[in-house]
PDB file of C-alpha atoms in Angstrom:
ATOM      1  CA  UNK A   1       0.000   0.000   0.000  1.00 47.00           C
ATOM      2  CA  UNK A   2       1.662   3.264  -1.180  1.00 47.00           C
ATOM      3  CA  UNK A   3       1.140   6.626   0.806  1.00 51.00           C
ATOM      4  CA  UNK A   4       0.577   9.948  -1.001  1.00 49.00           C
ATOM      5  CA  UNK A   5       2.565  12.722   0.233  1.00 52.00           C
ATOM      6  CA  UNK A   6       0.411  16.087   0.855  1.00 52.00           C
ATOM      7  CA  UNK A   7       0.426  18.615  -1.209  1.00 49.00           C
ATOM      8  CA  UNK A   8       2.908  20.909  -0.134  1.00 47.00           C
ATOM      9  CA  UNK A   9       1.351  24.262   1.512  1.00 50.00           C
ATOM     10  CA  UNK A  10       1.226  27.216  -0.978  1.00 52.00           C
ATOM     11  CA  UNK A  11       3.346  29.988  -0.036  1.00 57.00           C
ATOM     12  CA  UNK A  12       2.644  33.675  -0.269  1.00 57.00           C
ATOM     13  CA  UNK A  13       4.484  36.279  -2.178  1.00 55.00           C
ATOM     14  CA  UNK A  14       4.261  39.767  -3.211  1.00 55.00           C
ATOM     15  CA  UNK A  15       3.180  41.222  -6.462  1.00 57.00           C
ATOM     16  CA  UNK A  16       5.618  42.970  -8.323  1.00 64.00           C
ATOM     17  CA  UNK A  17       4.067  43.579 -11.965  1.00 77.00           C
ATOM     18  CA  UNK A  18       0.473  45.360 -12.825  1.00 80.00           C
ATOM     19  CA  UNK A  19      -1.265  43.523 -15.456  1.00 89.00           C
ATOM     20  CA  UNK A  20      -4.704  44.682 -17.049  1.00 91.00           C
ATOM     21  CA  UNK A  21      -6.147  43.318 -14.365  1.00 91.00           C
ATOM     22  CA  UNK A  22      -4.574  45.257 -11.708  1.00 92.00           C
ATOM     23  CA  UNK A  23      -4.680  48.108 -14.039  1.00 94.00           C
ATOM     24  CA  UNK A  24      -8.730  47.292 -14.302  1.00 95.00           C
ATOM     25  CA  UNK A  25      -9.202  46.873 -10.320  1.00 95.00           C
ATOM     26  CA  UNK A  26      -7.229  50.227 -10.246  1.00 96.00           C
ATOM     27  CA  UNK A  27     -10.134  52.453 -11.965  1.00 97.00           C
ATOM     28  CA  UNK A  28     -12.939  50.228 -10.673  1.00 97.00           C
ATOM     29  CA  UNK A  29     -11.762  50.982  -6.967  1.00 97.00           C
ATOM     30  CA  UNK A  30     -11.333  55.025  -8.372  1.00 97.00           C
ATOM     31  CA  UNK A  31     -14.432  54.998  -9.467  1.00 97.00           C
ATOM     32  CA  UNK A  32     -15.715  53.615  -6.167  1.00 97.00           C
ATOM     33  CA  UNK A  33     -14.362  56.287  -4.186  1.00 97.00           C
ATOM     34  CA  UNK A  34     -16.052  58.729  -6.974  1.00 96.00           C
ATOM     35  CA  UNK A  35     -18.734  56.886  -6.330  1.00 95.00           C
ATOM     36  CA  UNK A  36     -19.439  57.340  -2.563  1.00 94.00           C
ATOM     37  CA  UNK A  37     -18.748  60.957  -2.584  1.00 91.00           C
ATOM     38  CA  UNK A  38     -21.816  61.550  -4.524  1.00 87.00           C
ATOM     39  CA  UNK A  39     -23.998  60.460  -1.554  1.00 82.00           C
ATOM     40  CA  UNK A  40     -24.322  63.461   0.607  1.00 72.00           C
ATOM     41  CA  UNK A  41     -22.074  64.300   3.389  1.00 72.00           C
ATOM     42  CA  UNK A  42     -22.911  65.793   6.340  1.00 75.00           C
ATOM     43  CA  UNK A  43     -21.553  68.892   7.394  1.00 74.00           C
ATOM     44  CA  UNK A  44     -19.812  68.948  10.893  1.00 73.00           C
ATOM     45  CA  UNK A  45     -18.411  72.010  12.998  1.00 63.00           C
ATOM     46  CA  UNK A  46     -18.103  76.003  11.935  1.00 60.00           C
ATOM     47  CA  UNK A  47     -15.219  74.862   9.157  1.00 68.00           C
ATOM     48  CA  UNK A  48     -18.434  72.690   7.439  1.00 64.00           C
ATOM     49  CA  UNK A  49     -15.807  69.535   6.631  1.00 75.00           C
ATOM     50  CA  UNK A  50     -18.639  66.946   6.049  1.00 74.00           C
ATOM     51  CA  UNK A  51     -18.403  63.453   7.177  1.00 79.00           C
ATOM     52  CA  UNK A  52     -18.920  61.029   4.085  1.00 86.00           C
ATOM     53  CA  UNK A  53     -18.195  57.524   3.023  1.00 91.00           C
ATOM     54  CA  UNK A  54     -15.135  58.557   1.187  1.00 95.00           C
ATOM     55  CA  UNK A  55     -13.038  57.138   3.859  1.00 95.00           C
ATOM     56  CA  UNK A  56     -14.770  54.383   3.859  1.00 96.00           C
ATOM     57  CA  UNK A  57     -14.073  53.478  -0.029  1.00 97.00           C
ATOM     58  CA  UNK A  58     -10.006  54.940   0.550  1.00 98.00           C
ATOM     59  CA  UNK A  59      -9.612  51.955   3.295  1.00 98.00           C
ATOM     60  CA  UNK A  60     -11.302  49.691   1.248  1.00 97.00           C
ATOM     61  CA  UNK A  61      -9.061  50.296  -1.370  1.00 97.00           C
ATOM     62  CA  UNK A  62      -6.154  49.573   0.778  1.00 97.00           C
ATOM     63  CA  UNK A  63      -7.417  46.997   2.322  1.00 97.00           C
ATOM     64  CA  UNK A  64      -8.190  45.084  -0.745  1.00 96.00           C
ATOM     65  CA  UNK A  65      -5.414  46.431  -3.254  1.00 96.00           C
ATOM     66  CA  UNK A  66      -2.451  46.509  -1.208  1.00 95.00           C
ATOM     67  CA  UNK A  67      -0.183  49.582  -0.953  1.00 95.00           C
ATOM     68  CA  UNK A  68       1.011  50.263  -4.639  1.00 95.00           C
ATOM     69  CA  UNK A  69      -2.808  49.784  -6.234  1.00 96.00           C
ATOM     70  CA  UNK A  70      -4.591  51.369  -3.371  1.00 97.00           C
ATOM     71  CA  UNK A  71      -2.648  54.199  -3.810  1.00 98.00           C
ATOM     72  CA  UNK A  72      -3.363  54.619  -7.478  1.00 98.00           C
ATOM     73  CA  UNK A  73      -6.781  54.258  -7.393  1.00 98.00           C
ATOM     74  CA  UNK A  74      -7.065  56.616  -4.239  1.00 98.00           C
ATOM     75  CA  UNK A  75      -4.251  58.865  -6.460  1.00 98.00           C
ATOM     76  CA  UNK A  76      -6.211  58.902  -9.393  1.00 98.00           C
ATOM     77  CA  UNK A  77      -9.436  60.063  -7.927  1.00 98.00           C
ATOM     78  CA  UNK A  78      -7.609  62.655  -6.108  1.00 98.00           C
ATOM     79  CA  UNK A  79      -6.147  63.722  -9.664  1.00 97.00           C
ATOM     80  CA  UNK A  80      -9.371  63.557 -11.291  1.00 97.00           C
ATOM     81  CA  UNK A  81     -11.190  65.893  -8.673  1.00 96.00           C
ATOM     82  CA  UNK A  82      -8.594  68.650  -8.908  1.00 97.00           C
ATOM     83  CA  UNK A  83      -8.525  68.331 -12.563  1.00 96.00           C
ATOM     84  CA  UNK A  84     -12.225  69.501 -12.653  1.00 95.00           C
ATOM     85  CA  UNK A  85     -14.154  66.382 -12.180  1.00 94.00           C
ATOM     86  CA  UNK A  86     -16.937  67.207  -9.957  1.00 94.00           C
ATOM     87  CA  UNK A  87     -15.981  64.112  -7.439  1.00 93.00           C
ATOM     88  CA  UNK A  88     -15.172  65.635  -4.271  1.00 92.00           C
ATOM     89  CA  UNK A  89     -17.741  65.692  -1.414  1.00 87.00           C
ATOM     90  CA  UNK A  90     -20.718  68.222  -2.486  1.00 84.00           C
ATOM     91  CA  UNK A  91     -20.084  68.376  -5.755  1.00 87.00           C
ATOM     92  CA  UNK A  92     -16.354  70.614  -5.632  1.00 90.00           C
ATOM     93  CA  UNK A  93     -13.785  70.219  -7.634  1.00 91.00           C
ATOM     94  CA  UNK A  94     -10.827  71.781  -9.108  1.00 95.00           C
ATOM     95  CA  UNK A  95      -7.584  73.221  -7.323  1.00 95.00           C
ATOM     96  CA  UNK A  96      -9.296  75.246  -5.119  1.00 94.00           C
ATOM     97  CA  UNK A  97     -10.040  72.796  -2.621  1.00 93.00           C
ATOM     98  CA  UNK A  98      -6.574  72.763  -1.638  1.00 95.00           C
ATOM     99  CA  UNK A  99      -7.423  75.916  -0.263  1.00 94.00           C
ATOM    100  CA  UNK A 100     -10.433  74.698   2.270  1.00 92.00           C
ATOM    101  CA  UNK A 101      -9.683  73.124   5.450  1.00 91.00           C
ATOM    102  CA  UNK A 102     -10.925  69.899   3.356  1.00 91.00           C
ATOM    103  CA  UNK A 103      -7.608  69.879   1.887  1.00 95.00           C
ATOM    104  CA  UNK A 104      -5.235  67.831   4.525  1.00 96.00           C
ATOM    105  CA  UNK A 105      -8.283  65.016   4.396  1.00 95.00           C
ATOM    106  CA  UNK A 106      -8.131  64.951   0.958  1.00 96.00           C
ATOM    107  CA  UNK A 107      -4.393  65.242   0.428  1.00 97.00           C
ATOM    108  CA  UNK A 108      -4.300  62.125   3.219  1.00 98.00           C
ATOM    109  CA  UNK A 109      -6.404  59.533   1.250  1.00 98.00           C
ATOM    110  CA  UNK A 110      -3.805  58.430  -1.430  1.00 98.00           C
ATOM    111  CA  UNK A 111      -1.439  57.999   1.586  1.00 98.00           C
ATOM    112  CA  UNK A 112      -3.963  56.490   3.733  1.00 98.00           C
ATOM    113  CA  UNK A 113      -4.631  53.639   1.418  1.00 98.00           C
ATOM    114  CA  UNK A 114      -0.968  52.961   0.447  1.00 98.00           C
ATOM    115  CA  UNK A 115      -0.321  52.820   4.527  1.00 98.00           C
ATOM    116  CA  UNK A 116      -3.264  50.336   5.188  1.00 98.00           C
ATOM    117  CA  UNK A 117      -2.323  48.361   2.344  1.00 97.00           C
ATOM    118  CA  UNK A 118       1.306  47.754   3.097  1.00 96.00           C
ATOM    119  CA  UNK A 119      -0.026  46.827   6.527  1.00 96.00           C
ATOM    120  CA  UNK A 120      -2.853  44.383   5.208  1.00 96.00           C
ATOM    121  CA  UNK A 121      -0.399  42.606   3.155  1.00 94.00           C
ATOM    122  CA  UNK A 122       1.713  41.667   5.521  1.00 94.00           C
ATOM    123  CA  UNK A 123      -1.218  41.090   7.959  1.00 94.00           C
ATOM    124  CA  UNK A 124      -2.533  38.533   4.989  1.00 91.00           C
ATOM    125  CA  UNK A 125       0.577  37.108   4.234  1.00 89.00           C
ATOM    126  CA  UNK A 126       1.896  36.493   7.987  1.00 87.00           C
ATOM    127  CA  UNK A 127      -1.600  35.810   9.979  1.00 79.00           C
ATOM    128  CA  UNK A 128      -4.624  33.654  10.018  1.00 77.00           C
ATOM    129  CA  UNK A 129      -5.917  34.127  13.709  1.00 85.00           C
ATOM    130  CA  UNK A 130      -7.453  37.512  14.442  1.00 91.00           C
ATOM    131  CA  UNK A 131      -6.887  39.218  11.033  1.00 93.00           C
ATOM    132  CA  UNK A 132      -9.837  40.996  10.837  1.00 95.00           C
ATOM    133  CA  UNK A 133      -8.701  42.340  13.952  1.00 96.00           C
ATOM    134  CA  UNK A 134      -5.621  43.747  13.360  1.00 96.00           C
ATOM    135  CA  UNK A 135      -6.618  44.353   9.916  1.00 97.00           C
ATOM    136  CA  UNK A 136      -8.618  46.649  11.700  1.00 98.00           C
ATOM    137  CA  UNK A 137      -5.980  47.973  13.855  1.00 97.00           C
ATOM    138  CA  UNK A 138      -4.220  48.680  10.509  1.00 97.00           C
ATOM    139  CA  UNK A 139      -7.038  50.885   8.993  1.00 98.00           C
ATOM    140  CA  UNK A 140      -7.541  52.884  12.768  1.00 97.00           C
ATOM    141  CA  UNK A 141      -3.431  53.665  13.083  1.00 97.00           C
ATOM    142  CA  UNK A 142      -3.486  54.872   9.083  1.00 97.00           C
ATOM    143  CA  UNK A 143      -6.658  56.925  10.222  1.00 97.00           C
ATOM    144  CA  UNK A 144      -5.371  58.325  13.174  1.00 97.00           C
ATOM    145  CA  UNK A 145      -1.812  59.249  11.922  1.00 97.00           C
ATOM    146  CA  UNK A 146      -2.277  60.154   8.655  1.00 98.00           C
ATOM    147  CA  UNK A 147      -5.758  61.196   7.495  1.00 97.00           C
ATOM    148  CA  UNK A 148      -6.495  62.780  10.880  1.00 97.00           C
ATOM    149  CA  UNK A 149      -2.860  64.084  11.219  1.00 97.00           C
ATOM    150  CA  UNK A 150      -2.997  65.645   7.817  1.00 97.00           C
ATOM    151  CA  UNK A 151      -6.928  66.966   8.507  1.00 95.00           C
ATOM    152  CA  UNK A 152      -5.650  68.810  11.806  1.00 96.00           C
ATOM    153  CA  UNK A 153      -3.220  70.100   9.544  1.00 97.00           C
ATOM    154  CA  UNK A 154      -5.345  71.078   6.943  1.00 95.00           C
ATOM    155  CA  UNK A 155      -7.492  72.791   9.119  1.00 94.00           C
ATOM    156  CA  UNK A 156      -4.500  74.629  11.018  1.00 95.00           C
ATOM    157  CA  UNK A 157      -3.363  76.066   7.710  1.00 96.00           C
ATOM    158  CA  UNK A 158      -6.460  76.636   5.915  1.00 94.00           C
ATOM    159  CA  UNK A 159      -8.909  77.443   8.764  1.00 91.00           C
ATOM    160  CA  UNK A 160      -6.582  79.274  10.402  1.00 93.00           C
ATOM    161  CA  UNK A 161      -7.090  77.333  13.924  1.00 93.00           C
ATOM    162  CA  UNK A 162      -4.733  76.716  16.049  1.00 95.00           C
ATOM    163  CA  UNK A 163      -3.897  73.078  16.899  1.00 95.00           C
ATOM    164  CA  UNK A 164      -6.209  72.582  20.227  1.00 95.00           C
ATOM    165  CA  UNK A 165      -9.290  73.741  18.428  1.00 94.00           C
ATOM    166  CA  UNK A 166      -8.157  71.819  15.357  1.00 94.00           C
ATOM    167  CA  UNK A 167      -7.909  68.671  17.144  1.00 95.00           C
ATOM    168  CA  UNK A 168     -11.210  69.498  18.746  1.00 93.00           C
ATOM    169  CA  UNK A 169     -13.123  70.193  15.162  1.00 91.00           C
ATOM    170  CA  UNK A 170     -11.793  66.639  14.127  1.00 93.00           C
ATOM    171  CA  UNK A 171     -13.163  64.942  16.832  1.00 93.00           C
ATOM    172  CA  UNK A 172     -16.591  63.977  15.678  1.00 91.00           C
ATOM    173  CA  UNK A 173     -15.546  62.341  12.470  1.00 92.00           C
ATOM    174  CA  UNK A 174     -14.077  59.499  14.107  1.00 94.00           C
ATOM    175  CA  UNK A 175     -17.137  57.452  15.322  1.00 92.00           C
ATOM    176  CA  UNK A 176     -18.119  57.628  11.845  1.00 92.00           C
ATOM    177  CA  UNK A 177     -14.553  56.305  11.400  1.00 95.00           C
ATOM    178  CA  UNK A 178     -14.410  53.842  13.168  1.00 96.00           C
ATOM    179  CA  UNK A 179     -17.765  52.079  12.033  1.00 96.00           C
ATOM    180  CA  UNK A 180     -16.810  52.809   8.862  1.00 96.00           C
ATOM    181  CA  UNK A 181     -12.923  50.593   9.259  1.00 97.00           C
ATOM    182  CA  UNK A 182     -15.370  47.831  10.742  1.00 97.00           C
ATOM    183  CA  UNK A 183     -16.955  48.023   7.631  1.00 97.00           C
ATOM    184  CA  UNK A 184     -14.196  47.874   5.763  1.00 97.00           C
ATOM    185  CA  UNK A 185     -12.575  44.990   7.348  1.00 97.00           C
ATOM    186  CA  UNK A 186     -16.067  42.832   6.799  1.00 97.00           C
ATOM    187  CA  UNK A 187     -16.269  43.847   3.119  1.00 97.00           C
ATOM    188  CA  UNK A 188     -12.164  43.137   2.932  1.00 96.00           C
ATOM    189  CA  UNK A 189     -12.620  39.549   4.770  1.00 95.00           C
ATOM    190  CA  UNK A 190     -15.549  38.517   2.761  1.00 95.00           C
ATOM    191  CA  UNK A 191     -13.404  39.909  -0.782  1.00 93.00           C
ATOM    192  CA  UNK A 192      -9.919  38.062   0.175  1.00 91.00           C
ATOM    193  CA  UNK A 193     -12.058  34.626   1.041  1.00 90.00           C
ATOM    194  CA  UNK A 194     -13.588  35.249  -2.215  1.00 91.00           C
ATOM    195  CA  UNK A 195     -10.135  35.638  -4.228  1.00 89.00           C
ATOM    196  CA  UNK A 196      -7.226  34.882  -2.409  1.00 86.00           C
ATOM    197  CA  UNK A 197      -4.680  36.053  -4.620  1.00 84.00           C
ATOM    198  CA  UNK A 198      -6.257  39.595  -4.835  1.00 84.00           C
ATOM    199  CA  UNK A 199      -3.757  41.293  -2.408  1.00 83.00           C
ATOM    200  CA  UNK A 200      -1.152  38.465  -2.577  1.00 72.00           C
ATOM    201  CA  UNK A 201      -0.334  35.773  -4.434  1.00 62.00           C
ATOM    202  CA  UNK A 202      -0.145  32.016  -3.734  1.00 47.00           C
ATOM    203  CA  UNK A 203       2.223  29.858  -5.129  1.00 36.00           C
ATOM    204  CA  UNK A 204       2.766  26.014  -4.550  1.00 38.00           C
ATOM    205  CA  UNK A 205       5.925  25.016  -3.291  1.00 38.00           C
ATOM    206  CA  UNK A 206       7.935  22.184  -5.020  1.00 38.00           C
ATOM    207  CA  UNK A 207       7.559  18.877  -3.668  1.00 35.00           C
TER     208      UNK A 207
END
């Protein structure tokens, strides 16, 4: 009686090259972030920075992309809005919004997504116990430091606050934030069960 050896477990590596593929995930994930700032956002505080799903779309991106892709499709909405594209929140567009205390938020989501999806790659890579939990950690410390770091500053520079009431007039956006990276993470889970070699892919090791 002969014994069959298991198949050797597949290991993980990073992608390198864009094919159309990537190139096609890049403007569908664009377009989703164009997509969710059409719904209306809700104006918080006397600076009137609304609170919209954007941010939710920009960590999805990430999460789902990886670093180098989230950040293009993040990167090319960005582009598209201040090259007249009526994409940003309400309806703006143009160069001009560099000059509301929008900007930092706006400047924040390329990097954003490029942070949370270097960290999701290695979280996908390295981790099969409580990923959606530190995937989650991974969109909240991108939030935090760098689209709330860059929104203070945006607000500072722009608004003309000084940092104590900036940090106070960003405040209220995260609860929406944080329901919002829960959100994420589900939709993320659910997509990298679905196709496993979105963010990384798996190749079977030589017997």
């Amino acid at each position: 009686m002969t014994q069959t050896n298991p198949a050797p477990p597949a290991r993980t590596v990073a992608r390198k090259r864009w094919t159309a593929t990537d190139l096609g995930l890049i403007a569908v994930f664009a377009a989703l972030v164009a997509a969710s700032s059409i719904v209306p956002g809700i104006p918080v505080g006397a600076l009137g920075v609304p609170i919209t799903l954007v941010t939710l779309t920009v960590m999805l991106s990430g999460l789902v992309l990886g670093a180098g892709r989230g950040f293009a499709a993040v990167g090319l909405y960005v582009l598209l809005g201040l090259a007249g594209l009526p994409i940003f929140s309400g309806g703006r567009s143009g160069l001009g919004i560099l000059a509301t205390p929008s900007a930092g938020y706006i400047i924040a989501f390329p990097l954003a997504a490029a942070a949370t999806g270097a960290l999701a790659a290695v979280i996908i890579r390295k981790t099969v116990r409580f990923r959606a939990l530190l995937l989650f950690v991974a969109t909240m410390v991108s939030s935090v430091v760098i689209i709330h770091g860059l929104g203070v500053l945006g607000m500072m520079v722009n608004g003309k606050l000084d940092f104590t009431k900036a940090f106070i007039a960003d405040l209220p956006y995260y609860p929406g934030d944080i329901l919002k990276n829960v959100l994420a993470v589900l939709i993320a889970v659910a997509l990298h069960k679905a196709f496993p070699d979105v963010l990384v892919r798996r190749v079977k090791q030589a017997g």
